[in-house]
mmCIF file of C-alpha atoms in Angstrom:
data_model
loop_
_atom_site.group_PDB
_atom_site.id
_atom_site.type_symbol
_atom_site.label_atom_id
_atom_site.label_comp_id
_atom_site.label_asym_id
_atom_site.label_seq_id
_atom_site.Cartn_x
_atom_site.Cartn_y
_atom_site.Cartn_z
ATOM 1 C CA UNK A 1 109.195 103.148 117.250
ATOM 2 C CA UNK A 2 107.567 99.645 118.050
ATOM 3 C CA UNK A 3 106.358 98.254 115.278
ATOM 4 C CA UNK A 4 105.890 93.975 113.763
ATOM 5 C CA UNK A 5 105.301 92.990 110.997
ATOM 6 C CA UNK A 6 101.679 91.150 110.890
ATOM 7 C CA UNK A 7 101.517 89.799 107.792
ATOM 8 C CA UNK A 8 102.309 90.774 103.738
ATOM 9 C CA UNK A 9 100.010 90.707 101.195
ATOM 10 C CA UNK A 10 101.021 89.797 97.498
ATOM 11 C CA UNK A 11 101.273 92.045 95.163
ATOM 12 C CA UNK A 12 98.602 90.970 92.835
ATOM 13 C CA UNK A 13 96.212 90.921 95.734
ATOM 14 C CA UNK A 14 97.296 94.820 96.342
ATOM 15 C CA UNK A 15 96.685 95.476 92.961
ATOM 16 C CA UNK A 16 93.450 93.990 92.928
ATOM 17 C CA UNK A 17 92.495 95.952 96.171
ATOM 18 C CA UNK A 18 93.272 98.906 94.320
ATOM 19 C CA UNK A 19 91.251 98.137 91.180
ATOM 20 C CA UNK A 20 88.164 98.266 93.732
ATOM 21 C CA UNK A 21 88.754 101.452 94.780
ATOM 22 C CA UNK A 22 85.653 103.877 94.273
ATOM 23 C CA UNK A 23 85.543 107.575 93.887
ATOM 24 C CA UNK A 24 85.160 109.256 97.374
ATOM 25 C CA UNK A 25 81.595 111.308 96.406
ATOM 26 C CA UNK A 26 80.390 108.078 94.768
ATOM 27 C CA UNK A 27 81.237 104.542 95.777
ATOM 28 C CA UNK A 28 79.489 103.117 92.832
ATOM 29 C CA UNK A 29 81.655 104.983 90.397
ATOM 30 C CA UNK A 30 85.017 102.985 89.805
ATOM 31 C CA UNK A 31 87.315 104.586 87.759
ATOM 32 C CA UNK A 32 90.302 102.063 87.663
ATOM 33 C CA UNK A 33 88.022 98.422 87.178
ATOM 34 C CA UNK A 34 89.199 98.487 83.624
ATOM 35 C CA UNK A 35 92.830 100.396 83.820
ATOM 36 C CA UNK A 36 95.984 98.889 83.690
ATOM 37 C CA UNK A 37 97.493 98.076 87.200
ATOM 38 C CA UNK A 38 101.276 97.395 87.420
ATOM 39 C CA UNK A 39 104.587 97.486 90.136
ATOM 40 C CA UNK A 40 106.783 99.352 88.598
ATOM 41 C CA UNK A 41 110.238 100.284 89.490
ATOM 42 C CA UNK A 42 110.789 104.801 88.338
ATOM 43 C CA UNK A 43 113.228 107.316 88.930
ATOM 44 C CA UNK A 44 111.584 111.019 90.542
ATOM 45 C CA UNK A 45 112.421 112.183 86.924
ATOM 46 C CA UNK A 46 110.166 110.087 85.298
ATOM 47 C CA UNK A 47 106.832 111.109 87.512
ATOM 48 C CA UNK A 48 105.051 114.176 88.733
ATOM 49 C CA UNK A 49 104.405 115.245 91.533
ATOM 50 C CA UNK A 50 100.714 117.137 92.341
ATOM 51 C CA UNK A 51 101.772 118.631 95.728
ATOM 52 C CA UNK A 52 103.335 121.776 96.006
ATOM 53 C CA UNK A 53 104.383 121.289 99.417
ATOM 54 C CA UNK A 54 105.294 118.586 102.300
ATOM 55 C CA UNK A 55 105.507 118.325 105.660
ATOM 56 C CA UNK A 56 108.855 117.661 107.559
ATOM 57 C CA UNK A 57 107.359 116.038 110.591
ATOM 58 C CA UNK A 58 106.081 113.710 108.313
ATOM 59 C CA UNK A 59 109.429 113.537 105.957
ATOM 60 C CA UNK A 60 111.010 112.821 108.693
ATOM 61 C CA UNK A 61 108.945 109.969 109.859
ATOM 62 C CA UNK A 62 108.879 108.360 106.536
ATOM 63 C CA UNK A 63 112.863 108.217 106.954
ATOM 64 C CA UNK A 64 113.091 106.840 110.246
ATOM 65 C CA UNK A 65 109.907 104.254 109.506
ATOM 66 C CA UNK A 66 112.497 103.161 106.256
ATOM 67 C CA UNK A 67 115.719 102.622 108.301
ATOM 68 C CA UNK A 68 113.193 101.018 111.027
ATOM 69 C CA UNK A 69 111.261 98.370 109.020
ATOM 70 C CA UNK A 70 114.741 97.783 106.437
ATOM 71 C CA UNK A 71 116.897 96.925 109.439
ATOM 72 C CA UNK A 72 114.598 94.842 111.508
ATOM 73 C CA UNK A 73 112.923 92.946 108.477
ATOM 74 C CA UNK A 74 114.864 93.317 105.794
ATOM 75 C CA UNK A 75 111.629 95.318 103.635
ATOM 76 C CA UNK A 76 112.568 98.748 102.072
ATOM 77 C CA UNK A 77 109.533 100.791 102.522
ATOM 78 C CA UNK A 78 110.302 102.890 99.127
ATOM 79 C CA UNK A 79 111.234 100.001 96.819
ATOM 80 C CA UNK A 80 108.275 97.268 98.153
ATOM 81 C CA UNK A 81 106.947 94.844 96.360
ATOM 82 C CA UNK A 82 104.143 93.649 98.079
ATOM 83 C CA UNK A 83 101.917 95.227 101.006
ATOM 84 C CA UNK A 84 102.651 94.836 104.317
ATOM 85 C CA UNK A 85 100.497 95.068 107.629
ATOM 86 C CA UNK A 86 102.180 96.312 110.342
ATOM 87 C CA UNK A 87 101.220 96.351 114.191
ATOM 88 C CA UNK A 88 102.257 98.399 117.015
ATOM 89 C CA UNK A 89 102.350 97.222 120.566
ATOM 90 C CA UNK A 90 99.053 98.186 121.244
ATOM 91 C CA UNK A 91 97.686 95.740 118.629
ATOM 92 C CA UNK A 92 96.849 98.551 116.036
ATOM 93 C CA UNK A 93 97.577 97.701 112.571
ATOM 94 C CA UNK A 94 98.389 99.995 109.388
ATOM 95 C CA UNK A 95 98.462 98.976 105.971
ATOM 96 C CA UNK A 96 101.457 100.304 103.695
ATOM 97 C CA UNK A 97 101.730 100.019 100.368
ATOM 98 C CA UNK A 98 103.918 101.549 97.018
ATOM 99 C CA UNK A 99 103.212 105.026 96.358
ATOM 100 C CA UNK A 100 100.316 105.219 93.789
ATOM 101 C CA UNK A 101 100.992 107.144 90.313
ATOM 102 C CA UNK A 102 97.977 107.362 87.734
ATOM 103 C CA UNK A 103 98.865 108.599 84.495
ATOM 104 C CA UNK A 104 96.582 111.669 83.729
ATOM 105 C CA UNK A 105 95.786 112.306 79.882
ATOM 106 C CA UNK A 106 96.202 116.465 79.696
ATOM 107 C CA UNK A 107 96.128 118.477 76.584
ATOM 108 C CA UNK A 108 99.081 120.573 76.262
ATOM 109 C CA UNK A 109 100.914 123.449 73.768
ATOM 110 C CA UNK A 110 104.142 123.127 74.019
ATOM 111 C CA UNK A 111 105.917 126.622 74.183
ATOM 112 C CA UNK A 112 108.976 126.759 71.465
ATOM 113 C CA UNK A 113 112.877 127.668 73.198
ATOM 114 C CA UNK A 114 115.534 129.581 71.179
ATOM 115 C CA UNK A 115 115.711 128.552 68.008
ATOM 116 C CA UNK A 116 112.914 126.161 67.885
ATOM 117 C CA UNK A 117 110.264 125.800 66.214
ATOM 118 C CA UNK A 118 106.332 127.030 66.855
ATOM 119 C CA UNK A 119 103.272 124.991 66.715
ATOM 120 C CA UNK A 120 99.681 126.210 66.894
ATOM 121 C CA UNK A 121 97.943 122.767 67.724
ATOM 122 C CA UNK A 122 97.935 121.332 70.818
ATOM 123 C CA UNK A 123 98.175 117.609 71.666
ATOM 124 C CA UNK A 124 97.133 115.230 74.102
ATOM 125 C CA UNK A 125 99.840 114.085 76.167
ATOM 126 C CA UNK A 126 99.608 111.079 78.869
ATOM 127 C CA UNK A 127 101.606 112.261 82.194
ATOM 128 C CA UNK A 128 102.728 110.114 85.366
ATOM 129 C CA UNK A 129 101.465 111.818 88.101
ATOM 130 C CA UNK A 130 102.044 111.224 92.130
ATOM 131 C CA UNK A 131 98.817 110.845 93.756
ATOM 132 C CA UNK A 132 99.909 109.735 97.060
ATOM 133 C CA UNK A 133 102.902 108.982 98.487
ATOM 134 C CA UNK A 134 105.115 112.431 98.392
ATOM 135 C CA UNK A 135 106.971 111.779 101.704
ATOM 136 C CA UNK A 136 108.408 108.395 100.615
ATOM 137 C CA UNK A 137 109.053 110.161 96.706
ATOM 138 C CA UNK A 138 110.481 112.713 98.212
ATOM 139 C CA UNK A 139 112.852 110.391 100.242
ATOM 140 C CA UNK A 140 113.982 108.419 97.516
ATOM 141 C CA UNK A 141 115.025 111.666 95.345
ATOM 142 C CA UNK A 142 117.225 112.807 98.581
ATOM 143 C CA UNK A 143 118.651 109.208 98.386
ATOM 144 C CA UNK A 144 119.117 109.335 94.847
ATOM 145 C CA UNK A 145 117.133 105.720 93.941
ATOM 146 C CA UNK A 146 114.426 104.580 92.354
ATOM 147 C CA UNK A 147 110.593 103.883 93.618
ATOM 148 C CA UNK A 148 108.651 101.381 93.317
ATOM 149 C CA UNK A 149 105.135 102.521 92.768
ATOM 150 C CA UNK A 150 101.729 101.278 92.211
ATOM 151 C CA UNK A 151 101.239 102.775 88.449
ATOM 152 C CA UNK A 152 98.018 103.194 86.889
ATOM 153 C CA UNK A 153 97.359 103.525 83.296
ATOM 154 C CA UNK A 154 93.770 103.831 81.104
ATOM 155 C CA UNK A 155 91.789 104.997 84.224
ATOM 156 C CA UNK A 156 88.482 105.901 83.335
ATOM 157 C CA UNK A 157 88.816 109.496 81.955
ATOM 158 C CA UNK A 158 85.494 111.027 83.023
ATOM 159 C CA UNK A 159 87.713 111.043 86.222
ATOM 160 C CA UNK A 160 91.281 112.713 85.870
ATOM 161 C CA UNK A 161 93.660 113.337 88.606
ATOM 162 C CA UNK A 162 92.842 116.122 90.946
ATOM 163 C CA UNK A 163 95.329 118.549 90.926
ATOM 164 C CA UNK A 164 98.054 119.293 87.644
ATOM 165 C CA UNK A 165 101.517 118.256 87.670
ATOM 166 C CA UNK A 166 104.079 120.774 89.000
ATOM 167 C CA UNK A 167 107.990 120.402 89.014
ATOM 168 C CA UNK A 168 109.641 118.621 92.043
ATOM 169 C CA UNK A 169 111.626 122.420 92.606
ATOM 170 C CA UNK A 170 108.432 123.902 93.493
ATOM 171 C CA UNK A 171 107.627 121.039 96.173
ATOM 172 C CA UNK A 172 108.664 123.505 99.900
ATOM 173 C CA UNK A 173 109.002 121.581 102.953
ATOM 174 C CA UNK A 174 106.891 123.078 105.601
ATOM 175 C CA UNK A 175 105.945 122.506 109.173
ATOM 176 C CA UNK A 176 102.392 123.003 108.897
ATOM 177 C CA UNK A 177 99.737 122.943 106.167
ATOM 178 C CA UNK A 178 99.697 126.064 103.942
ATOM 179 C CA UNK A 179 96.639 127.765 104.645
ATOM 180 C CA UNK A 180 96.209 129.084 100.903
ATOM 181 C CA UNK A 181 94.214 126.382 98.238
ATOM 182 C CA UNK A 182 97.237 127.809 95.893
ATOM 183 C CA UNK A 183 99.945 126.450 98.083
ATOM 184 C CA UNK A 184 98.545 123.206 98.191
ATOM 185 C CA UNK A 185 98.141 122.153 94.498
ATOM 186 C CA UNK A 186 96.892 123.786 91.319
ATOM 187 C CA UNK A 187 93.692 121.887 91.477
ATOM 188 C CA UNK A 188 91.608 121.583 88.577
ATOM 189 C CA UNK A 189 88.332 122.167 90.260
ATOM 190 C CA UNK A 190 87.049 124.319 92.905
ATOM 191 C CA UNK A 191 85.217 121.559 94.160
ATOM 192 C CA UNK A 192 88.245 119.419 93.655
ATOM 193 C CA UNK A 193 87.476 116.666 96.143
ATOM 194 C CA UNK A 194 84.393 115.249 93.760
ATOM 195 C CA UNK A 195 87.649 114.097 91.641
ATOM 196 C CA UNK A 196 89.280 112.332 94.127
ATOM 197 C CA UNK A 197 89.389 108.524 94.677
ATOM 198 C CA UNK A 198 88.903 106.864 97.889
ATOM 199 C CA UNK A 199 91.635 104.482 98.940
ATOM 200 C CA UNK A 200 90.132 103.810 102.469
ATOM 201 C CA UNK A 201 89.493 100.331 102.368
ATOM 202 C CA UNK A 202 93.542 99.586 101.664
ATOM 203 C CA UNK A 203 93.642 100.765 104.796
ATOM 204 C CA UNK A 204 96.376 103.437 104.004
ATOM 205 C CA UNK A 205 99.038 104.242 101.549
ATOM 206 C CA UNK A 206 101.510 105.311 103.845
ATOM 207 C CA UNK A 207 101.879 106.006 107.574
ATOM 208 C CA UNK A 208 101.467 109.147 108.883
ATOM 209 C CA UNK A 209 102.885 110.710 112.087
#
């Protein structure tokens, strides 16, 4: 690995970046221009993630890129708190930022335990959920630390998060891609990509392998 450091970008400038971000089907559609944009410092129990699986190749990379970037420059790729632009030796750069989380507004029963009581109603319920970033998460729940992530609150609700929340026990490590749409994520559409949001011009969330 041969990697600089080009230049960081402050955090309120990432933030900002973010807030322009348009929904991939529609780039005049911008569902977080009035949401609340924060850095905020979580533990993997208090978000969600939406994958169901990950890939090791890439797991692995996001551990190496960590002890790579934290030894030579001091940054710690899961706890940042600004962006950073980073350049091989061929002059390429890559943008990383903080995992994002938006908090998607689901309603929910909730299903009683032993010796609890029932409820017919159900309730809307505001969840943190992982919308990109799983390698790095999934990193700092082997480590046992915190994240920091990008966290996004009061998005425009005509366009919720993609795919459900699902339990970090049912995240599998595999070497490929599962095949199956079910293996992926319990999307909420068929036609899930007209929900998702286009992060293209930040250049990237994460490096990938």
């Amino acid at each position: 690995m041969n990697l600089s450091i080009y230049s960081e970008i402050p955090m309120h400038q990432v933030i900002e970046e973010v807030r322009k971000s348009p929904m991939l089907k529609s780039d005049t559609q911008f569902p977080y221009k009035n949401a609340n944009i924060s850095l905020r410092n979580v533990g993997m129990g208090e978000i969600n993630p939406t994958s169901l699986y990950a890939l090791k190749a890439n797991l692995d990379f996001q551990k190496n890129l960590r002890e790579y970037i934290l030894n030579r420059f001091g940054f710690d790729t899961l706890r940042l708190s600004s962006g950073l632009i980073l350049e091989n030796k061929d002059g390429e750069r890559q943008t990383l930022i903080p995992p994002i989380v938006e908090v998607s507004e689901r309603e929910v029963k909730f299903i009683p335990q032993k010796d609890e009581l029932s409820y017919e109603n159900s309730y809307k319920i505001k969840i943190p959920c992982l919308l990109d970033g799983i390698h790095r998460a999934l990193c700092a729940k082997e480590l046992g630390i915190d994240l920091n992530v990008i966290f996004i609150y009061d998005s425009d609700t005509n366009y919720p998060v993609y795919a459900h929340p699902n339990e970090w026990d049912l995240v599998k490590i595999c070497d490929s891609i599962p095949k199956e749409k079910s293996q992926k994520k319990m999307y909420l559409r068929d036609d899930h990509s007209s929900l998702y949001k286009s992060f293209a011009h930040l250049g990237s969330s994460g490096l990938r392998k």
